Coordinates of C-alpha atoms in Angstrom, one line a residue:
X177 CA -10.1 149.5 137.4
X178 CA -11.5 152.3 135.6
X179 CA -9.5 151.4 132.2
X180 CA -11.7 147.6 132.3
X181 CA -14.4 149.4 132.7
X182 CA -14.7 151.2 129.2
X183 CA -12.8 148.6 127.7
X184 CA -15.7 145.7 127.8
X185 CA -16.3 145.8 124.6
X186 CA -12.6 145.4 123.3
X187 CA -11.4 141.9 122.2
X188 CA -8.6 140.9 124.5
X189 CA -5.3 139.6 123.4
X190 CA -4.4 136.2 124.5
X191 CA -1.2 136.1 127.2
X192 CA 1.9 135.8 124.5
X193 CA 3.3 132.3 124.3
X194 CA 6.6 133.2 124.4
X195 CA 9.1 136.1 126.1
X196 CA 9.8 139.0 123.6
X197 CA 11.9 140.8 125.9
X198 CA 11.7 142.6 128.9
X199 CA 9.7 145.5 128.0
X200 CA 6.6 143.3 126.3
X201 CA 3.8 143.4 128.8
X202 CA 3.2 141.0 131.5
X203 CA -0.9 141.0 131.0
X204 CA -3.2 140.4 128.4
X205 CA -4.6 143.7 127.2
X206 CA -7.3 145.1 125.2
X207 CA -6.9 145.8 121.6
X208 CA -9.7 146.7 118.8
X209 CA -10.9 145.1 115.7
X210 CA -8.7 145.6 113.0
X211 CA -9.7 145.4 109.3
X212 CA -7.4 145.9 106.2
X213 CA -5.0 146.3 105.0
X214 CA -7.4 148.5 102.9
X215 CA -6.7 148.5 99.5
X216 CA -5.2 151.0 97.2
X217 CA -6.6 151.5 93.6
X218 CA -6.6 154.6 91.0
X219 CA -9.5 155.5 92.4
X220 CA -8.4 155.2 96.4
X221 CA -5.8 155.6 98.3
X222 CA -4.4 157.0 101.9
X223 CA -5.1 160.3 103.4
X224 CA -1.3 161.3 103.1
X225 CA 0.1 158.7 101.9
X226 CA 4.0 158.6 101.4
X227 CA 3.9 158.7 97.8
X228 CA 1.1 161.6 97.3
X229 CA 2.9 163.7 99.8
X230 CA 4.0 167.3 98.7
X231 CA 7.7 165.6 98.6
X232 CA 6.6 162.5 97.5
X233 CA 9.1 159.5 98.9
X234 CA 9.4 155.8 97.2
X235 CA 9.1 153.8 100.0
X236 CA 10.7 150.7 98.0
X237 CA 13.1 152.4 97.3
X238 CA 14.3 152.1 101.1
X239 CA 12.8 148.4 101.4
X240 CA 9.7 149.9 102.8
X241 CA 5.7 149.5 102.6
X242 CA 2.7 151.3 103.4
X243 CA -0.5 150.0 104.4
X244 CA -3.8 151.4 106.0
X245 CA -6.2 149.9 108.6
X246 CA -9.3 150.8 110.3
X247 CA -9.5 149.9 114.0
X248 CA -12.7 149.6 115.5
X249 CA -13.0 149.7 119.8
X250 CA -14.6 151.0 122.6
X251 CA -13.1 154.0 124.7
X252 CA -13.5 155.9 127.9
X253 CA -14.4 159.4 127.6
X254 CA -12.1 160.4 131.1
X255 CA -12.1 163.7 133.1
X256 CA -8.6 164.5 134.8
X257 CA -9.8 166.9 137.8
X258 CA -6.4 166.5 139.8
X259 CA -2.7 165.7 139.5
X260 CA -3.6 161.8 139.5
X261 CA -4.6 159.3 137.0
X262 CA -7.8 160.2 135.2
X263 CA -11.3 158.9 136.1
X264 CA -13.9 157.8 133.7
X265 CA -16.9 160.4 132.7
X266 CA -18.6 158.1 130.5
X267 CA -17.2 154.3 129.4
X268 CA -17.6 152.5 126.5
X269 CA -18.1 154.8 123.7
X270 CA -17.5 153.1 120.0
X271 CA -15.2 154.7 117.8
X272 CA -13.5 153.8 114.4
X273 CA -9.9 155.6 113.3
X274 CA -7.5 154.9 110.6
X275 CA -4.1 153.7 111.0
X276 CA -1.5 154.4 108.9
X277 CA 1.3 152.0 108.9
X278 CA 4.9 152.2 107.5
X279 CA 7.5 149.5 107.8
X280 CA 10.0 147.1 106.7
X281 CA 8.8 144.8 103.8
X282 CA 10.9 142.1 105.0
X283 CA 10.0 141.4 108.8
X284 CA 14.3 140.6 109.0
X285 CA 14.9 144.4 108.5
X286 CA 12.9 145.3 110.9
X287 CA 14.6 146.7 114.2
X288 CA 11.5 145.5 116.3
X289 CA 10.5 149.5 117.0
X290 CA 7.9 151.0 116.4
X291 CA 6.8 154.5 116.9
X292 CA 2.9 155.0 117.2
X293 CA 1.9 159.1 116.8
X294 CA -1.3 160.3 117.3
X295 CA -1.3 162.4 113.9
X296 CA -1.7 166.2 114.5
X297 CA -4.6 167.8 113.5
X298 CA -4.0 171.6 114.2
X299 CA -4.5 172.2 110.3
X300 CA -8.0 170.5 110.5
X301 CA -6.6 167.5 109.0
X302 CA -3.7 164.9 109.6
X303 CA -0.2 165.6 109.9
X304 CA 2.5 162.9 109.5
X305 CA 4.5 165.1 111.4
X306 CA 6.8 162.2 113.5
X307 CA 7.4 160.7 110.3
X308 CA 8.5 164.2 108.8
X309 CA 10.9 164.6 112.1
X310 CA 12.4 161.6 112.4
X311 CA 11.7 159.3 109.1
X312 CA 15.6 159.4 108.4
X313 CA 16.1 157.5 111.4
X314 CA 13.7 155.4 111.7
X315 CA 13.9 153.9 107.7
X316 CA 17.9 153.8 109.0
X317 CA 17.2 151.6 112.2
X318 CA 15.0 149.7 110.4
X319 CA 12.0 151.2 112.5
X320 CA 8.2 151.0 112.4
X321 CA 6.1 154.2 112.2
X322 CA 2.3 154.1 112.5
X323 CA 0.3 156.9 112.7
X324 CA -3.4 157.7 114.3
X325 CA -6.0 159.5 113.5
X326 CA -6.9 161.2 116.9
X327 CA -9.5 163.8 116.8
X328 CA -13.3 164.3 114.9
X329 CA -12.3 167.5 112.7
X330 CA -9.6 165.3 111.5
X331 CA -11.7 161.9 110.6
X332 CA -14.4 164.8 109.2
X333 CA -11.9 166.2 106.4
X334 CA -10.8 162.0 105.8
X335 CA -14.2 161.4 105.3
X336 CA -14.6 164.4 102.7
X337 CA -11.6 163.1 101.4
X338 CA -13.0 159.8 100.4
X339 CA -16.4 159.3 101.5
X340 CA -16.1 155.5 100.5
X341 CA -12.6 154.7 102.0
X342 CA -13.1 156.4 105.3
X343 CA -17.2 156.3 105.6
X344 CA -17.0 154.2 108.6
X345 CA -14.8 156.3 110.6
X346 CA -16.4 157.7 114.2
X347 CA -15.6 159.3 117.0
X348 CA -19.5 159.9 117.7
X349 CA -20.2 162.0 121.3
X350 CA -21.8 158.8 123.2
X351 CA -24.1 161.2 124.9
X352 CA -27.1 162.3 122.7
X353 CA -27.5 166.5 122.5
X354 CA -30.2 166.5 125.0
X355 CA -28.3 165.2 128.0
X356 CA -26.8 167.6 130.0
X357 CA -23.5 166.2 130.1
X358 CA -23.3 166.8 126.3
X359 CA -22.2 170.2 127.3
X360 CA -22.2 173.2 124.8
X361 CA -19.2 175.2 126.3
X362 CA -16.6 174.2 128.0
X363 CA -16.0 174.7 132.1
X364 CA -13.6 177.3 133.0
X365 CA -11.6 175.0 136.0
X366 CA -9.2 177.6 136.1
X367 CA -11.5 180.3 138.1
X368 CA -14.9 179.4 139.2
X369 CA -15.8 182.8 138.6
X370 CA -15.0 182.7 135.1
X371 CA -18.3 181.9 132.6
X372 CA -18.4 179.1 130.4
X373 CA -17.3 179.7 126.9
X374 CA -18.4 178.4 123.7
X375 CA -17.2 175.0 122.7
X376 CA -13.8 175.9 120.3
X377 CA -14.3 175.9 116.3
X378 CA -13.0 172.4 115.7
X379 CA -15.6 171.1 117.6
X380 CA -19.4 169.7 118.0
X381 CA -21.6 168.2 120.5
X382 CA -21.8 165.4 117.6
X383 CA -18.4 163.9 118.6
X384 CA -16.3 163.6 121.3
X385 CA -12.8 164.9 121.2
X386 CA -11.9 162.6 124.3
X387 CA -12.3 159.1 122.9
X388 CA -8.2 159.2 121.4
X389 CA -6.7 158.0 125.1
X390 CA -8.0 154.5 124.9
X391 CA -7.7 154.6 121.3
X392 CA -4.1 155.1 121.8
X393 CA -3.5 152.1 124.3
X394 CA -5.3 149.7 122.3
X395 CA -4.0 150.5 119.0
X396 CA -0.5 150.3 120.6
X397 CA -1.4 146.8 122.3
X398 CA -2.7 145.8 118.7
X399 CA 1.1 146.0 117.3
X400 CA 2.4 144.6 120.3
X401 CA -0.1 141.6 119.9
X402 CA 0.3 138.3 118.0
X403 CA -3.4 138.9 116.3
X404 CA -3.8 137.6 112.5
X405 CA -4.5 141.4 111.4
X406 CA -1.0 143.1 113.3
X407 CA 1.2 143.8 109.8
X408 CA 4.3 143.5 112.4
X409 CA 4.0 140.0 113.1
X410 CA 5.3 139.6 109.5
X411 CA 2.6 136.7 109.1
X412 CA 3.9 135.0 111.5
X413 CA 2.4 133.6 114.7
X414 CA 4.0 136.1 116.9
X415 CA 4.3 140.0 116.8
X416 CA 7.8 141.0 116.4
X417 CA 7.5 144.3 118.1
X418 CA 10.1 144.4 121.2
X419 CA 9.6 148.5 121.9
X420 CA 6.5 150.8 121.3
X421 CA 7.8 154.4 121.6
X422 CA 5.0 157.3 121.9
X423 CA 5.5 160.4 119.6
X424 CA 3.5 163.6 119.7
X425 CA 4.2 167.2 118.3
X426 CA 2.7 170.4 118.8
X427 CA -1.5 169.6 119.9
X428 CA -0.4 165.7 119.8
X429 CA 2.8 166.4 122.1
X430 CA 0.1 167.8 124.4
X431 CA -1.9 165.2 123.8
X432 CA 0.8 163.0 125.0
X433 CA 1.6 164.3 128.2
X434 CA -2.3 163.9 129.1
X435 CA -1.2 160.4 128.1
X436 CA 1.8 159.5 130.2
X437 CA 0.7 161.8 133.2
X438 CA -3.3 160.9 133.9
X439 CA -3.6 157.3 131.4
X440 CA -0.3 155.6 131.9
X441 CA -0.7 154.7 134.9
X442 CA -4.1 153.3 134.3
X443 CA -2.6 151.0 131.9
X444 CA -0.2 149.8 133.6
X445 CA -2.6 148.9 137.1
X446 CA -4.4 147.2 134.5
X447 CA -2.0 145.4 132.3
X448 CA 0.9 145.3 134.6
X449 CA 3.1 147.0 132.1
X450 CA 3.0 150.0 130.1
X451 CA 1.6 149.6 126.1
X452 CA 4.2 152.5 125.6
X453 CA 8.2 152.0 126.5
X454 CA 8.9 155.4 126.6
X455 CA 8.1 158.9 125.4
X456 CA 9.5 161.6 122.6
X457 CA 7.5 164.7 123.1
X458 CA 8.0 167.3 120.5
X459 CA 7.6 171.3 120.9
X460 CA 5.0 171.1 123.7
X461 CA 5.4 171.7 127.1
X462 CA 4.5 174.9 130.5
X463 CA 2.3 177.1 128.8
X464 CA 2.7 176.2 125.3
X465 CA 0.3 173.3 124.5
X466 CA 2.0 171.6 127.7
X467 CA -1.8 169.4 128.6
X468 CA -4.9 169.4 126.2
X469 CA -8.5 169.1 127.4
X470 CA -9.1 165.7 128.9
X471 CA -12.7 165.8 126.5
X472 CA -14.1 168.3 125.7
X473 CA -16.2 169.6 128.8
X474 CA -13.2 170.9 130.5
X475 CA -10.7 173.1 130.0
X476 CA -7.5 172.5 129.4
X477 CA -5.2 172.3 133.1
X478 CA -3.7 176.1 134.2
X479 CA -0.3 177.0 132.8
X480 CA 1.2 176.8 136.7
X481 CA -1.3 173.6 137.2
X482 CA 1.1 170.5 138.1
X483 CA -0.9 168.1 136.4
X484 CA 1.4 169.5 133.3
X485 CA 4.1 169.0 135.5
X486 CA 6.6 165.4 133.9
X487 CA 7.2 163.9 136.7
X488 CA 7.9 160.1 137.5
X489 CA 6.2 159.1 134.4
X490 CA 7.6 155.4 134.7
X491 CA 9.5 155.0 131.8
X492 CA 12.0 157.6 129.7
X493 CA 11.0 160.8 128.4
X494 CA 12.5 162.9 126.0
X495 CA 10.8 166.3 125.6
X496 CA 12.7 168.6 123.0
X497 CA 11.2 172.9 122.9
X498 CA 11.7 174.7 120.1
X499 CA 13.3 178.3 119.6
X500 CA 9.8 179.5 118.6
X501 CA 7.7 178.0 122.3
X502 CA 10.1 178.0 124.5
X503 CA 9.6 181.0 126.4
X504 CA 5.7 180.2 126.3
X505 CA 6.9 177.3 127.5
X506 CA 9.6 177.6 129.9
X507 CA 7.4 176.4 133.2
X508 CA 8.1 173.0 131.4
X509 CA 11.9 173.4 132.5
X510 CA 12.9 171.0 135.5
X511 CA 15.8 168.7 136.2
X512 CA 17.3 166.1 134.1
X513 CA 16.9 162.7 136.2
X514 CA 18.9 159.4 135.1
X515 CA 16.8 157.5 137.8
X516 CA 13.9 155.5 137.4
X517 CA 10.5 156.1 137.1
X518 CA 11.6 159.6 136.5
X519 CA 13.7 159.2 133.7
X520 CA 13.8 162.6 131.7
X521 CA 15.4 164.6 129.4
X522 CA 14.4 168.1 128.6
X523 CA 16.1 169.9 125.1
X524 CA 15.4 173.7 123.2
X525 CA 16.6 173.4 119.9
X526 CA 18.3 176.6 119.2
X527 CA 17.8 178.0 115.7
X528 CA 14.8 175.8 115.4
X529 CA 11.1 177.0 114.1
X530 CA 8.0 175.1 115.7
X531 CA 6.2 175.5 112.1
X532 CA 8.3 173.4 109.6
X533 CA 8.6 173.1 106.0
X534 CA 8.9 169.5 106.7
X535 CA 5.5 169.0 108.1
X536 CA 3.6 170.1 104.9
X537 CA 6.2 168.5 102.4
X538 CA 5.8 164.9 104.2
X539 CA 2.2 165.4 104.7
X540 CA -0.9 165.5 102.6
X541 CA -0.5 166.8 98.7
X542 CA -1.8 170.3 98.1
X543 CA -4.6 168.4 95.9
X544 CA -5.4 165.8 98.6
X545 CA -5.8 168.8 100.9
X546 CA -8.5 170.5 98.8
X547 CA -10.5 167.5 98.3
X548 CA -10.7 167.0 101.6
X549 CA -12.2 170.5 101.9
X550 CA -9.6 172.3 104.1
X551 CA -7.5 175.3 103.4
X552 CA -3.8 174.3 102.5
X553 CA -0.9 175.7 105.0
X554 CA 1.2 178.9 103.9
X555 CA 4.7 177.7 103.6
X556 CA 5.6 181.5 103.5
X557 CA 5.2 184.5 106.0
X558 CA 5.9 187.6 105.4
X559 CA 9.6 187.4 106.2
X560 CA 9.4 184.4 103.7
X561 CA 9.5 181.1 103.7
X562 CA 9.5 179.2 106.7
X563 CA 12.7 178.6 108.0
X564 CA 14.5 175.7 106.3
X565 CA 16.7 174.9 109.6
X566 CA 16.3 171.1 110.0
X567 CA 15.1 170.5 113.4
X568 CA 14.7 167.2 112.3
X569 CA 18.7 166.3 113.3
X570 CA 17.2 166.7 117.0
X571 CA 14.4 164.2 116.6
X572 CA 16.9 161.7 114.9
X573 CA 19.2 162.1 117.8
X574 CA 16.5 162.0 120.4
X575 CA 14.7 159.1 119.0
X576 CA 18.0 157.2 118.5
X577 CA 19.1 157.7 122.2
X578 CA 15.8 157.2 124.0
X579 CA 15.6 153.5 122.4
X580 CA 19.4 153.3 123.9
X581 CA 18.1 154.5 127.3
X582 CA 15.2 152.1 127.0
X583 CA 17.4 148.8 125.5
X584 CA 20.3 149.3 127.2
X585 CA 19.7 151.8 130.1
X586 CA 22.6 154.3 128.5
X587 CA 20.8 157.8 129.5
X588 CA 21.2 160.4 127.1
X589 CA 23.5 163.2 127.2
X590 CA 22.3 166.6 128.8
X591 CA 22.7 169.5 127.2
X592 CA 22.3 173.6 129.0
X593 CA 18.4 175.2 128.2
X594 CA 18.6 178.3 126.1
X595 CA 19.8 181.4 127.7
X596 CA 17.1 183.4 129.3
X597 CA 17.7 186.4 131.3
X598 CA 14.6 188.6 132.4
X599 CA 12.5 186.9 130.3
X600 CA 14.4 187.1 127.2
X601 CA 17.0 185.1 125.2
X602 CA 20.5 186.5 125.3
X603 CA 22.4 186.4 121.8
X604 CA 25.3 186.2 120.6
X605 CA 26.8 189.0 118.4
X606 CA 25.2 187.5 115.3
X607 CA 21.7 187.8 116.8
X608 CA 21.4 184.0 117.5
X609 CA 20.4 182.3 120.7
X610 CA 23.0 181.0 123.1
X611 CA 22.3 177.8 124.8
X612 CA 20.1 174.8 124.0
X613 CA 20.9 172.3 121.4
X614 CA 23.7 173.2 119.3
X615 CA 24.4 172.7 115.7
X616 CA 26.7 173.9 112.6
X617 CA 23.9 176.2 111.8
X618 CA 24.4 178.4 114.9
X619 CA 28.1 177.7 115.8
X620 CA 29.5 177.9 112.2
X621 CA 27.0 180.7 111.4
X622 CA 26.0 181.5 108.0
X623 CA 22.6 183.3 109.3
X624 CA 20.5 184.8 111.6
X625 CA 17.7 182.0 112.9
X626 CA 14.5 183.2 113.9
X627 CA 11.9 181.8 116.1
X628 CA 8.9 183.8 115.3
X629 CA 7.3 185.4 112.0
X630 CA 4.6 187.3 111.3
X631 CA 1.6 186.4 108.5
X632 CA -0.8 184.1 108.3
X633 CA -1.7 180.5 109.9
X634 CA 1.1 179.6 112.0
X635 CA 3.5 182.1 111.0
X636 CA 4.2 183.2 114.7
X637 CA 5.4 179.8 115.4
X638 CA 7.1 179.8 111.9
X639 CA 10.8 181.4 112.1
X640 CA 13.0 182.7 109.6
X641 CA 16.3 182.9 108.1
X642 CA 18.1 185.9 107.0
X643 CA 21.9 185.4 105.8
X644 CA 24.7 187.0 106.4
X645 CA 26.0 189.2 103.9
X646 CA 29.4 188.5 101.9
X647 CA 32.2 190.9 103.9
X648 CA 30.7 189.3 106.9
X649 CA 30.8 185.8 105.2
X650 CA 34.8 186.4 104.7
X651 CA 35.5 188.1 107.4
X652 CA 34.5 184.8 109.3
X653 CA 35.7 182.5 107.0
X654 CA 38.7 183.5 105.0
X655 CA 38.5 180.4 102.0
X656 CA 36.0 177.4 101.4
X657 CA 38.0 175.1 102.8
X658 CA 38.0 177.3 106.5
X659 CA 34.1 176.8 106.9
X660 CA 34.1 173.2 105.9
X661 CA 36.8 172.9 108.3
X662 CA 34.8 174.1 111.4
X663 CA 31.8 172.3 110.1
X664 CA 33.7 169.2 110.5
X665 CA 34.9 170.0 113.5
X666 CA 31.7 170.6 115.0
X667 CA 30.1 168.1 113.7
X668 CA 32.6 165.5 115.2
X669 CA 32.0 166.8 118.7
X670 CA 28.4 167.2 118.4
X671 CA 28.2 163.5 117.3
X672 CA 30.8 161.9 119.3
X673 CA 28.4 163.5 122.2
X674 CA 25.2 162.0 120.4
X675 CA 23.7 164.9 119.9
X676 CA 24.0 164.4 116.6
X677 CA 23.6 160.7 114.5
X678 CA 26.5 159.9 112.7
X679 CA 24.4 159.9 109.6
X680 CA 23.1 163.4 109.8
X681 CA 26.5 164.3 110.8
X682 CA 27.7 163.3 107.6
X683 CA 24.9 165.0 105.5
X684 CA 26.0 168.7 107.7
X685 CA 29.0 167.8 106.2
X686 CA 28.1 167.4 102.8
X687 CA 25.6 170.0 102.7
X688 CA 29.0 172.6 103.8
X689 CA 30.9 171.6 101.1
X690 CA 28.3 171.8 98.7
X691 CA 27.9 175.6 99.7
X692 CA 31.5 175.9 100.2
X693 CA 31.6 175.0 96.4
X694 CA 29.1 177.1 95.0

């Protein structure tokens, strides 16, 4: 199998000695050296780390820890010319990443998930954007959440960062300049006709963009593993992990479905079992970073290519659009499917911006982001700031019912795309989206939610807020006690449904009154 093949030089696991559960893996598989956890002093500490975040959190505070590894493997370097699992271009490159690792402190609060995210680096450095999506839920379920550096320009601003810390990070190109096949554009697969361009900003003949798909499978093994170095055997002799659930957003979500489409089923010929139990793929999808270069030779699949087509992945996927890709992304549309191996859900949040607040408050400091010599994120466009709608109530839902779908084979509940007619979005009289996942925040309106903005960075994946003004606030609802009313009432449908937790139910709630009171 082509996965053996540029896994040689990974340490294999030993076959577990006992049965934890029915979605553990059936076969050994390969996992790579782990050292750490690395320590933390005045002088040192994590790339984004929770409590040097631009919203710092108190991880104690919620029974929590942090810890950071490196990990330390070899990795295919694949090429994905068809709709098929991916072949190897070159095997057995080394590599060394970072994992960041957040989970109970006492192993009998933890749920026995965890959710492993190949960290998005479309600001040139790590995001912790799953954590930022869904941290309510997982530090509520008791959850695991590790995160994965996953491409060169991101382990290059680390190693700026701390030069000491995160020195022996690599993702080196295992072909030296002078071989041919260390290209220095990439091939146009689209059109034949259609010259080479120039390899994209982010990246060098010096590394190798492709090395994160074996990274991901053996990092993901690692937790599942009963190895002295996993944190989530809880120093015990056996890992406690029962689900591994893949996250990715934005370049990462793309990143993902190279994963379950053209690796998955590599890893599970090999191992007999998937490392991953199922999939939560965030904002990507069609046209709109729906499949990623498999390295960085080749181009990215065509828009209308199927090989960006979710189909019969093998185990549940959720994919959630956002108001602000959707359209770019519509070809990623297709029928909901209860029936296995083609589990899948597919959500658009309406009201929801692509380019969060969140994702820069529960990433890196402003500070941390300097020293690691790259530019920090606008949180403003020219509208304003980024639109404060919490798409993250999606992501708590989704994540909560996909490890319901997986556990206890209770699909989740489907809900109607946003309305598109000729191309556009049809709105409702308050210039809102119809369709998609609903909310308070669009069917007890206090504003008008934008998708798109205009400015700088990713402001045209940013959207924007603009509220009603008073007669039209009491004109719609006559006292206080009329909006919190309809809140409530929404809310209870919208979480006796599940699209909605009953958690973030209550904080809609309690965020109405609070405005009903000012």
């Amino acid at each position: 199998m082509a996965l053996a093949a540029g896994l040689s030089g990974a340490v294999l696991a030993p076959a577990a000695a006992h049965d934890p559960g029915p979605a553990a893996p059936d076969a050994a598989g390969p996992v790579p050296d782990v050292t750490g956890p690395l320590p933390v002093t005045t002088d040192s500490h994590p790339f984004g780390a929770a409590d040097r975040t631009q919203v710092p959190q108190d991880l104690a505070a919620s029974g929590y820890l942090e810890e950071e590894f490196l990990a330390s493997g070899t990795s295919n370097v694949y090429s994905w010319p068809a709709d098929a699992p991916a072949v190897v271009r070159t095997p057995d490159a080394p590599y060394t990443t970072r994992v960041l690792v957040r989970r109970p402190a006492d192993g009998a609060d933890f749920s026995g998930n965890v959710v492993v995210e190949m960290l998005n680096p479309s600001n040139l450095f790590d995001l912790n954007i799953g954590w930022a999506m869904a941290h309510r839920q997982i530090l509520e379920n008791g959850d695991a959440w590790v995160g994965i550096t996953a491409k060169p320009v991101a382990v290059e601003a680390l190693r700026t960062f701390d030069p000491q810390r995160y020195g022996p990070l690599s993702f080196a190109n295992p072909l030296p300049v002078e071989d041919p096949a260390n290209c220095s554009t990439v091939d146009a697969d689209a059109d034949p006709a259609t010259p080479p361009t120039p390899l994209p900003a982010d990246t060098t003949q010096a590394t190798e963009n492709g090395l994160i798909w074996d990274v991901y499978t053996q990092v993901g093994n690692w937790l599942r593993g009963d190895g002295a170095t996993n944190p989530l055997t809880y120093g015990g002799s056996r890992t406690r992990v029962e689900h591994a659930y893949g996250f990715g957003y934005s370049q990462t979500g793309g990143y993902l479905v190279n994963y379950a489409k053209a690796v998955h089923p590599l890893v599970v010929a090999e191992q007999g079992r998937p490392t991953y139990d199922g999939y939560l793929i965030g904002v990507a999808g069609g046209g709109f970073a729906g499949a990623y270069p498999m390295n960085q030779c080749e181009a990215a699949p065509p828009v209308d290519d199927p090989r960006r087509d979710l189909y019969g992945i093998g185990v549940p996927v959720i994919q959630l659009m956002s108001q602000s890709d959707y359209l770019r992304g519509i070809g990623s549309r297709r029928p909901d499917s209860d029936v296995a191996p083609d589990q899948f859900r597919h959500y658009e949040m309406a009201g929801a911006g692509h380019a969060t607040p969140d994702e820069l408050d529960f990433s890196a400091a402003a500070e941390d982001i300097v020293q690691a010599g790259r530019t920090v994120p606008p949180a403003a466009c020219d509208q304003g700031p980024r639109s404060r709608f919490p798409s993250s109530i999606f992501f708590d839902a989704a994540l909560r019912n996909l490890d319901v779908w997986v556990r206890d084979g209770v699909a989740p509940p489907r809900a109607d795309p946003i309305v598109v007619r000729y191309g556009e979005p049809v709105l409702d009289r308050f210039g809102n989206v119809q369709g998609g996942l609903r909310s308070p925040y669009l069917d007890v309106p206090r504003s008008t939610w934008y998708g798109t903005a205009t400015g700088a960075s990713f402001c045209y994946i940013a959207g924007y807020e603009v509220p009603f003004d008073e007669a039209t606030l009491a004109e719609l609802y006559p006292s206080p006690q009329d909006y919190v009313q309809q809140v409530r009432d929404d809310v209870r449908a919208l979480v006796d449904a599940r699209f909605l937790t009953p958690s973030d139910g209550r904080r809609l709630v309690e965020e109405a009154e609070a405005v009903a009171g000012g």
